[in-house]
Amino acid sequence: MCAFCGALVQERHWADGPERRDPEAEEAASWRQRRQAQVALVNRILCQYGLEVRDWNGHLFVLSNRTGQSEVVPHLATLWSTAERLGQCRCDPLDPALLARVEREGALGAESRRGT
Amino acid sequence: MGPDAPDLIPVHVITGFLGSGKTTLLRQALASPAFANTAVVVNEFGEIALDHLLLQRVDPDTVVLQTGCVCCTLRSELGAALRDLYEKRERGRVPPFDRLAIETTGLADPAPLLFTLMADPVLRHHFRLGSVVTTVDAVNGARQLAQHLESVKQVAVADRLVLTKTDLVDRAGIDGVRAAVARYNPTAPLIETPTAALAPDRLFAGEMSDSPSGGDEAPGWSHAHAQIRVSRLDDGGQTLDRHARDISAVSLIVDLPLDWPAFGTWLTMLLHAHGEDVLRVKGIVRVRGVSAPVVIHGVQHLVHPPTFLERWPTADRRSRLVLIVRKLPAPALERSLRAFLRLAPLDRRAA
């Protein structure tokens, strides 16, 4: 349990990444970096539904919609069902409309990075 | 996960359609010195637990689940039975068994059973999923696969397959069954009995996460050269059950190292939206920033914690994912994975 906020520290979820044989070996900085990358990437999907996620303490996610409603979710596997409720949407990675936008973003991102 | 969790008791699951030789296989395994100190849980379908009588002579620690299909109605009972068995072990009321074997009914969909083992908050601190071994009858296997979705699911979730009664069928018949099985599970090693001697210690060696590690045992991993390989089912002269016709094995190959945040986002979202139609996920992937190959195993909504292999099973170091899916078009899966991976920043991206 976090001594400051009282939140229960969740067990590691598979989507957090492969677990090192020695968990202590993974430095906090490396974990934070990967967590930030995860949040940034999920937000590129969630913007399709008018939602946003942020990290909380490196172990939980806070998911919000445009009206300010927020919910805490423990890991990515539960994030999508909460997203469907908050966003009144269906989160399907095979949805052609989502894929068309994601493909455009991927292509534009590559172009802009090549330009810099 | 073996090296990571040495204190957890492995639970091996033996499944297979009615009459396919599950009990024979289990009895052979239990007679082997390598299988000493094994507790057995048998699920019986019907009023008379005949198989239990057979097994009782082999091992006194059999727990019989009496009320029907273990996967449809007895998940809580299975959990309770295993917790009870563990408690007895801890209190010294049963011998300190080193492993557990569960034989399912022939009509069982094994996925909920595996789910119980992997997700039960108490069980997963004491037990870990070992190998899932599925028996397939060489005489009737192809027909059963064509007609019964349960049979397909049993084959799809297997880490290892045992083709039984091969002495009753000619070579062409055996090859036909092998081809039918490969459509639903192209990666699990298949052992023919009785022509090949069973080595229980090898059959149940390791666990789910170890199964693709042996290059010689996993031909499905080594010859998947196509960028996307789809095993579509055709009738082949038989009338396939509508459900069986909808199932296919999709192989996805990614050349560059995977960006884990992108891959995790994609897979969690896919399993959220289509978990019931993803019967099985298996993969050996090369993850950006990780030197060892990472093994992925999932059954429907549940994914086993990814583990590392000591080395790549073959010289091919591309990421390979095999999905056994129902009604999910392979091109859409491939397009979706590729689009998500391209969202990763360029310095972390896989093509």
mmCIF file of N, CA and C in Angstrom, chain B residues 117-199:
data_model
loop_
_atom_site.group_PDB
_atom_site.id
_atom_site.type_symbol
_atom_site.label_atom_id
_atom_site.label_comp_id
_atom_site.label_asym_id
_atom_site.label_seq_id
_atom_site.Cartn_x
_atom_site.Cartn_y
_atom_site.Cartn_z
ATOM 1 N N LEU B 117 -7.290 -22.064 -13.015
ATOM 2 C CA LEU B 117 -5.943 -22.318 -12.500
ATOM 3 C C LEU B 117 -5.074 -21.066 -12.534
ATOM 4 N N MET B 118 -5.253 -20.283 -13.595
ATOM 5 C CA MET B 118 -4.356 -19.144 -13.763
ATOM 6 C C MET B 118 -4.846 -17.903 -13.032
ATOM 7 N N ALA B 119 -6.154 -17.808 -12.807
ATOM 8 C CA ALA B 119 -6.690 -16.552 -12.289
ATOM 9 C C ALA B 119 -7.149 -16.620 -10.841
ATOM 10 N N ASP B 120 -7.402 -17.811 -10.307
ATOM 11 C CA ASP B 120 -7.893 -17.898 -8.936
ATOM 12 C C ASP B 120 -6.854 -17.269 -7.998
ATOM 13 N N PRO B 121 -7.273 -16.262 -7.208
ATOM 14 C CA PRO B 121 -6.300 -15.514 -6.408
ATOM 15 C C PRO B 121 -5.577 -16.357 -5.363
ATOM 16 N N VAL B 122 -6.208 -17.422 -4.905
ATOM 17 C CA VAL B 122 -5.550 -18.279 -3.919
ATOM 18 C C VAL B 122 -4.694 -19.324 -4.633
ATOM 19 N N LEU B 123 -5.283 -19.981 -5.610
ATOM 20 C CA LEU B 123 -4.582 -21.082 -6.286
ATOM 21 C C LEU B 123 -3.272 -20.631 -6.912
ATOM 22 N N ARG B 124 -3.277 -19.454 -7.493
ATOM 23 C CA ARG B 124 -2.077 -19.061 -8.242
ATOM 24 C C ARG B 124 -0.897 -18.734 -7.339
ATOM 25 N N HIS B 125 -1.134 -18.697 -6.047
ATOM 26 C CA HIS B 125 -0.004 -18.535 -5.132
ATOM 27 C C HIS B 125 0.570 -19.875 -4.698
ATOM 28 N N HIS B 126 -0.127 -20.961 -5.027
ATOM 29 C CA HIS B 126 0.343 -22.296 -4.642
ATOM 30 C C HIS B 126 0.616 -23.186 -5.844
ATOM 31 N N PHE B 127 -0.125 -22.961 -6.906
ATOM 32 C CA PHE B 127 -0.014 -23.830 -8.082
ATOM 33 C C PHE B 127 0.367 -22.997 -9.299
ATOM 34 N N ARG B 128 0.960 -23.656 -10.271
ATOM 35 C CA ARG B 128 1.178 -23.016 -11.566
ATOM 36 C C ARG B 128 0.758 -23.999 -12.654
ATOM 37 N N LEU B 129 0.294 -23.447 -13.750
ATOM 38 C CA LEU B 129 -0.139 -24.304 -14.840
ATOM 39 C C LEU B 129 1.060 -25.003 -15.461
ATOM 40 N N GLY B 130 0.999 -26.315 -15.538
ATOM 41 C CA GLY B 130 2.062 -27.080 -16.174
ATOM 42 C C GLY B 130 1.734 -27.268 -17.645
ATOM 43 N N SER B 131 1.864 -28.480 -18.130
ATOM 44 C CA SER B 131 1.579 -28.745 -19.540
ATOM 45 C C SER B 131 0.115 -29.105 -19.737
ATOM 46 N N VAL B 132 -0.416 -28.681 -20.856
ATOM 47 C CA VAL B 132 -1.743 -29.135 -21.275
ATOM 48 C C VAL B 132 -1.525 -30.172 -22.373
ATOM 49 N N VAL B 133 -1.873 -31.420 -22.074
ATOM 50 C CA VAL B 133 -1.671 -32.508 -23.026
ATOM 51 C C VAL B 133 -3.040 -32.969 -23.525
ATOM 52 N N THR B 134 -3.211 -33.000 -24.826
ATOM 53 C CA THR B 134 -4.496 -33.391 -25.410
ATOM 54 C C THR B 134 -4.339 -34.678 -26.201
ATOM 55 N N THR B 135 -5.180 -35.659 -25.907
ATOM 56 C CA THR B 135 -5.174 -36.902 -26.657
ATOM 57 C C THR B 135 -6.156 -36.795 -27.831
ATOM 58 N N VAL B 136 -5.732 -37.328 -28.964
ATOM 59 C CA VAL B 136 -6.584 -37.336 -30.165
ATOM 60 C C VAL B 136 -6.623 -38.766 -30.690
ATOM 61 N N ASP B 137 -7.804 -39.264 -30.904
ATOM 62 C CA ASP B 137 -8.024 -40.622 -31.380
ATOM 63 C C ASP B 137 -7.742 -40.673 -32.887
ATOM 64 N N ALA B 138 -6.779 -41.507 -33.291
ATOM 65 C CA ALA B 138 -6.424 -41.573 -34.717
ATOM 66 C C ALA B 138 -7.571 -42.125 -35.559
ATOM 67 N N VAL B 139 -8.440 -42.922 -34.946
ATOM 68 C CA VAL B 139 -9.546 -43.520 -35.693
ATOM 69 C C VAL B 139 -10.655 -42.497 -35.915
ATOM 70 N N ASN B 140 -11.034 -41.799 -34.851
ATOM 71 C CA ASN B 140 -12.195 -40.909 -34.918
ATOM 72 C C ASN B 140 -11.848 -39.423 -34.825
ATOM 73 N N GLY B 141 -10.573 -39.113 -34.652
ATOM 74 C CA GLY B 141 -10.185 -37.732 -34.351
ATOM 75 C C GLY B 141 -10.607 -36.720 -35.393
ATOM 76 N N ALA B 142 -10.408 -37.045 -36.670
ATOM 77 C CA ALA B 142 -10.738 -36.079 -37.719
ATOM 78 C C ALA B 142 -12.235 -35.783 -37.728
ATOM 79 N N ARG B 143 -13.025 -36.847 -37.561
ATOM 80 C CA ARG B 143 -14.489 -36.655 -37.545
ATOM 81 C C ARG B 143 -14.910 -35.837 -36.325
ATOM 82 N N GLN B 144 -14.289 -36.142 -35.181
ATOM 83 C CA GLN B 144 -14.645 -35.393 -33.969
ATOM 84 C C GLN B 144 -14.282 -33.922 -34.104
ATOM 85 N N LEU B 145 -13.130 -33.664 -34.715
ATOM 86 C CA LEU B 145 -12.734 -32.271 -34.925
ATOM 87 C C LEU B 145 -13.700 -31.559 -35.871
ATOM 88 N N ALA B 146 -14.215 -32.300 -36.828
ATOM 89 C CA ALA B 146 -15.119 -31.696 -37.805
ATOM 90 C C ALA B 146 -16.504 -31.446 -37.213
ATOM 91 N N GLN B 147 -16.842 -32.211 -36.196
ATOM 92 C CA GLN B 147 -18.227 -32.150 -35.726
ATOM 93 C C GLN B 147 -18.407 -31.537 -34.339
ATOM 94 N N HIS B 148 -17.346 -31.481 -33.552
ATOM 95 C CA HIS B 148 -17.533 -31.051 -32.165
ATOM 96 C C HIS B 148 -16.588 -29.899 -31.829
ATOM 97 N N LEU B 149 -17.167 -28.783 -31.495
ATOM 98 C CA LEU B 149 -16.361 -27.616 -31.135
ATOM 99 C C LEU B 149 -15.490 -27.906 -29.908
ATOM 100 N N GLU B 150 -16.005 -28.719 -28.989
ATOM 101 C CA GLU B 150 -15.216 -29.045 -27.786
ATOM 102 C C GLU B 150 -13.901 -29.706 -28.176
ATOM 103 N N SER B 151 -13.968 -30.601 -29.152
ATOM 104 C CA SER B 151 -12.763 -31.278 -29.606
ATOM 105 C C SER B 151 -11.768 -30.281 -30.187
ATOM 106 N N VAL B 152 -12.271 -29.332 -30.933
ATOM 107 C CA VAL B 152 -11.404 -28.297 -31.517
ATOM 108 C C VAL B 152 -10.729 -27.495 -30.414
ATOM 109 N N LYS B 153 -11.505 -27.126 -29.409
ATOM 110 C CA LYS B 153 -10.941 -26.320 -28.319
ATOM 111 C C LYS B 153 -9.889 -27.118 -27.552
ATOM 112 N N GLN B 154 -10.143 -28.398 -27.363
ATOM 113 C CA GLN B 154 -9.175 -29.235 -26.649
ATOM 114 C C GLN B 154 -7.845 -29.281 -27.403
ATOM 115 N N VAL B 155 -7.931 -29.402 -28.711
ATOM 116 C CA VAL B 155 -6.707 -29.434 -29.519
ATOM 117 C C VAL B 155 -6.038 -28.052 -29.529
ATOM 118 N N ALA B 156 -6.865 -27.012 -29.628
ATOM 119 C CA ALA B 156 -6.313 -25.655 -29.760
ATOM 120 C C ALA B 156 -5.492 -25.239 -28.541
ATOM 121 N N VAL B 157 -5.889 -25.684 -27.349
ATOM 122 C CA VAL B 157 -5.190 -25.215 -26.145
ATOM 123 C C VAL B 157 -3.992 -26.086 -25.775
ATOM 124 N N ALA B 158 -3.763 -27.155 -26.529
ATOM 125 C CA ALA B 158 -2.721 -28.117 -26.126
ATOM 126 C C ALA B 158 -1.318 -27.546 -26.254
ATOM 127 N N ASP B 159 -0.487 -27.901 -25.276
ATOM 128 C CA ASP B 159 0.952 -27.663 -25.410
ATOM 129 C C ASP B 159 1.607 -28.847 -26.112
ATOM 130 N N ARG B 160 1.049 -30.022 -25.876
ATOM 131 C CA ARG B 160 1.530 -31.230 -26.545
ATOM 132 C C ARG B 160 0.318 -32.084 -26.897
ATOM 133 N N LEU B 161 0.430 -32.769 -28.024
ATOM 134 C CA LEU B 161 -0.674 -33.593 -28.508
ATOM 135 C C LEU B 161 -0.224 -35.046 -28.574
ATOM 136 N N VAL B 162 -1.102 -35.957 -28.186
ATOM 137 C CA VAL B 162 -0.795 -37.383 -28.275
ATOM 138 C C VAL B 162 -1.832 -38.022 -29.191
ATOM 139 N N LEU B 163 -1.365 -38.568 -30.299
ATOM 140 C CA LEU B 163 -2.253 -39.253 -31.233
ATOM 141 C C LEU B 163 -2.310 -40.722 -30.822
ATOM 142 N N THR B 164 -3.475 -41.168 -30.391
ATOM 143 C CA THR B 164 -3.617 -42.523 -29.860
ATOM 144 C C THR B 164 -4.213 -43.474 -30.910
ATOM 145 N N LYS B 165 -4.084 -44.755 -30.634
ATOM 146 C CA LYS B 165 -4.684 -45.810 -31.477
ATOM 147 C C LYS B 165 -4.145 -45.793 -32.910
ATOM 148 N N THR B 166 -2.918 -45.384 -33.081
ATOM 149 C CA THR B 166 -2.370 -45.318 -34.435
ATOM 150 C C THR B 166 -2.154 -46.711 -35.028
ATOM 151 N N ASP B 167 -2.181 -47.753 -34.175
ATOM 152 C CA ASP B 167 -2.041 -49.118 -34.686
ATOM 153 C C ASP B 167 -3.319 -49.596 -35.371
ATOM 154 N N LEU B 168 -4.400 -48.832 -35.237
ATOM 155 C CA LEU B 168 -5.674 -49.232 -35.843
ATOM 156 C C LEU B 168 -5.943 -48.502 -37.156
ATOM 157 N N VAL B 169 -5.030 -47.670 -37.586
ATOM 158 C CA VAL B 169 -5.242 -46.850 -38.786
ATOM 159 C C VAL B 169 -4.017 -46.946 -39.682
ATOM 160 N N ASP B 170 -4.237 -46.862 -41.006
ATOM 161 C CA ASP B 170 -3.076 -46.899 -41.902
ATOM 162 C C ASP B 170 -2.398 -45.524 -41.944
ATOM 163 N N ARG B 171 -1.274 -45.475 -42.630
ATOM 164 C CA ARG B 171 -0.461 -44.259 -42.632
ATOM 165 C C ARG B 171 -1.240 -43.067 -43.192
ATOM 166 N N ALA B 172 -1.998 -43.333 -44.243
ATOM 167 C CA ALA B 172 -2.758 -42.226 -44.848
ATOM 168 C C ALA B 172 -3.771 -41.667 -43.853
ATOM 169 N N GLY B 173 -4.379 -42.569 -43.085
ATOM 170 C CA GLY B 173 -5.344 -42.130 -42.079
ATOM 171 C C GLY B 173 -4.682 -41.283 -41.006
ATOM 172 N N ILE B 174 -3.503 -41.746 -40.584
ATOM 173 C CA ILE B 174 -2.770 -40.988 -39.564
ATOM 174 C C ILE B 174 -2.398 -39.603 -40.086
ATOM 175 N N ASP B 175 -1.922 -39.575 -41.325
ATOM 176 C CA ASP B 175 -1.543 -38.282 -41.904
ATOM 177 C C ASP B 175 -2.747 -37.349 -42.016
ATOM 178 N N GLY B 176 -3.903 -37.948 -42.305
ATOM 179 C CA GLY B 176 -5.128 -37.140 -42.393
ATOM 180 C C GLY B 176 -5.474 -36.505 -41.056
ATOM 181 N N VAL B 177 -5.357 -37.286 -39.987
ATOM 182 C CA VAL B 177 -5.655 -36.743 -38.662
ATOM 183 C C VAL B 177 -4.612 -35.691 -38.278
ATOM 184 N N ARG B 178 -3.361 -35.978 -38.607
ATOM 185 C CA ARG B 178 -2.301 -35.001 -38.287
ATOM 186 C C ARG B 178 -2.597 -33.663 -38.970
ATOM 187 N N ALA B 179 -3.041 -33.747 -40.219
ATOM 188 C CA ALA B 179 -3.342 -32.510 -40.957
ATOM 189 C C ALA B 179 -4.521 -31.782 -40.323
ATOM 190 N N ALA B 180 -5.529 -32.554 -39.915
ATOM 191 C CA ALA B 180 -6.702 -31.928 -39.286
ATOM 192 C C ALA B 180 -6.305 -31.249 -37.980
ATOM 193 N N VAL B 181 -5.457 -31.908 -37.206
ATOM 194 C CA VAL B 181 -5.012 -31.355 -35.928
ATOM 195 C C VAL B 181 -4.178 -30.088 -36.162
ATOM 196 N N ALA B 182 -3.318 -30.137 -37.168
ATOM 197 C CA ALA B 182 -2.418 -29.007 -37.430
ATOM 198 C C ALA B 182 -3.183 -27.745 -37.820
ATOM 199 N N ARG B 183 -4.376 -27.935 -38.378
ATOM 200 C CA ARG B 183 -5.160 -26.752 -38.736
ATOM 201 C C ARG B 183 -5.500 -25.932 -37.499
ATOM 202 N N TYR B 184 -5.740 -26.623 -36.395
ATOM 203 C CA TYR B 184 -6.173 -25.933 -35.176
ATOM 204 C C TYR B 184 -5.015 -25.649 -34.231
ATOM 205 N N ASN B 185 -3.945 -26.374 -34.357
ATOM 206 C CA ASN B 185 -2.809 -26.137 -33.474
ATOM 207 C C ASN B 185 -1.518 -26.487 -34.213
ATOM 208 N N PRO B 186 -1.007 -25.530 -34.966
ATOM 209 C CA PRO B 186 0.172 -25.818 -35.790
ATOM 210 C C PRO B 186 1.480 -25.839 -35.012
ATOM 211 N N THR B 187 1.456 -25.487 -33.733
ATOM 212 C CA THR B 187 2.723 -25.350 -33.010
ATOM 213 C C THR B 187 3.002 -26.454 -32.009
ATOM 214 N N ALA B 188 1.982 -27.126 -31.501
ATOM 215 C CA ALA B 188 2.229 -28.128 -30.454
ATOM 216 C C ALA B 188 2.849 -29.388 -31.061
ATOM 217 N N PRO B 189 3.892 -29.926 -30.419
ATOM 218 C CA PRO B 189 4.456 -31.202 -30.892
ATOM 219 C C PRO B 189 3.412 -32.307 -30.774
ATOM 220 N N LEU B 190 3.403 -33.224 -31.756
ATOM 221 C CA LEU B 190 2.432 -34.314 -31.748
ATOM 222 C C LEU B 190 3.174 -35.647 -31.674
ATOM 223 N N ILE B 191 2.813 -36.447 -30.692
ATOM 224 C CA ILE B 191 3.451 -37.740 -30.488
ATOM 225 C C ILE B 191 2.467 -38.835 -30.872
ATOM 226 N N GLU B 192 2.934 -39.779 -31.686
ATOM 227 C CA GLU B 192 2.060 -40.881 -32.092
ATOM 228 C C GLU B 192 2.238 -42.056 -31.143
ATOM 229 N N THR B 193 1.145 -42.573 -30.632
ATOM 230 C CA THR B 193 1.204 -43.797 -29.828
ATOM 231 C C THR B 193 0.242 -44.811 -30.455
ATOM 232 N N PRO B 194 0.460 -46.087 -30.317
ATOM 233 C CA PRO B 194 1.539 -46.671 -29.535
ATOM 234 C C PRO B 194 2.847 -46.846 -30.320
ATOM 235 N N THR B 195 2.908 -46.313 -31.551
ATOM 236 C CA THR B 195 4.142 -46.544 -32.319
ATOM 237 C C THR B 195 5.359 -45.888 -31.675
ATOM 238 N N ALA B 196 5.150 -44.763 -30.994
ATOM 239 C CA ALA B 196 6.259 -44.123 -30.287
ATOM 240 C C ALA B 196 6.072 -44.367 -28.789
ATOM 241 N N ALA B 197 7.160 -44.696 -28.128
ATOM 242 C CA ALA B 197 7.072 -44.931 -26.691
ATOM 243 C C ALA B 197 6.805 -43.602 -25.987
ATOM 244 N N LEU B 198 5.898 -43.639 -25.041
ATOM 245 C CA LEU B 198 5.598 -42.433 -24.286
ATOM 246 C C LEU B 198 6.645 -42.210 -23.209
ATOM 247 N N ALA B 199 7.136 -41.045 -23.128
ATOM 248 C CA ALA B 199 8.077 -40.700 -22.055
ATOM 249 C C ALA B 199 7.401 -39.623 -21.216
#
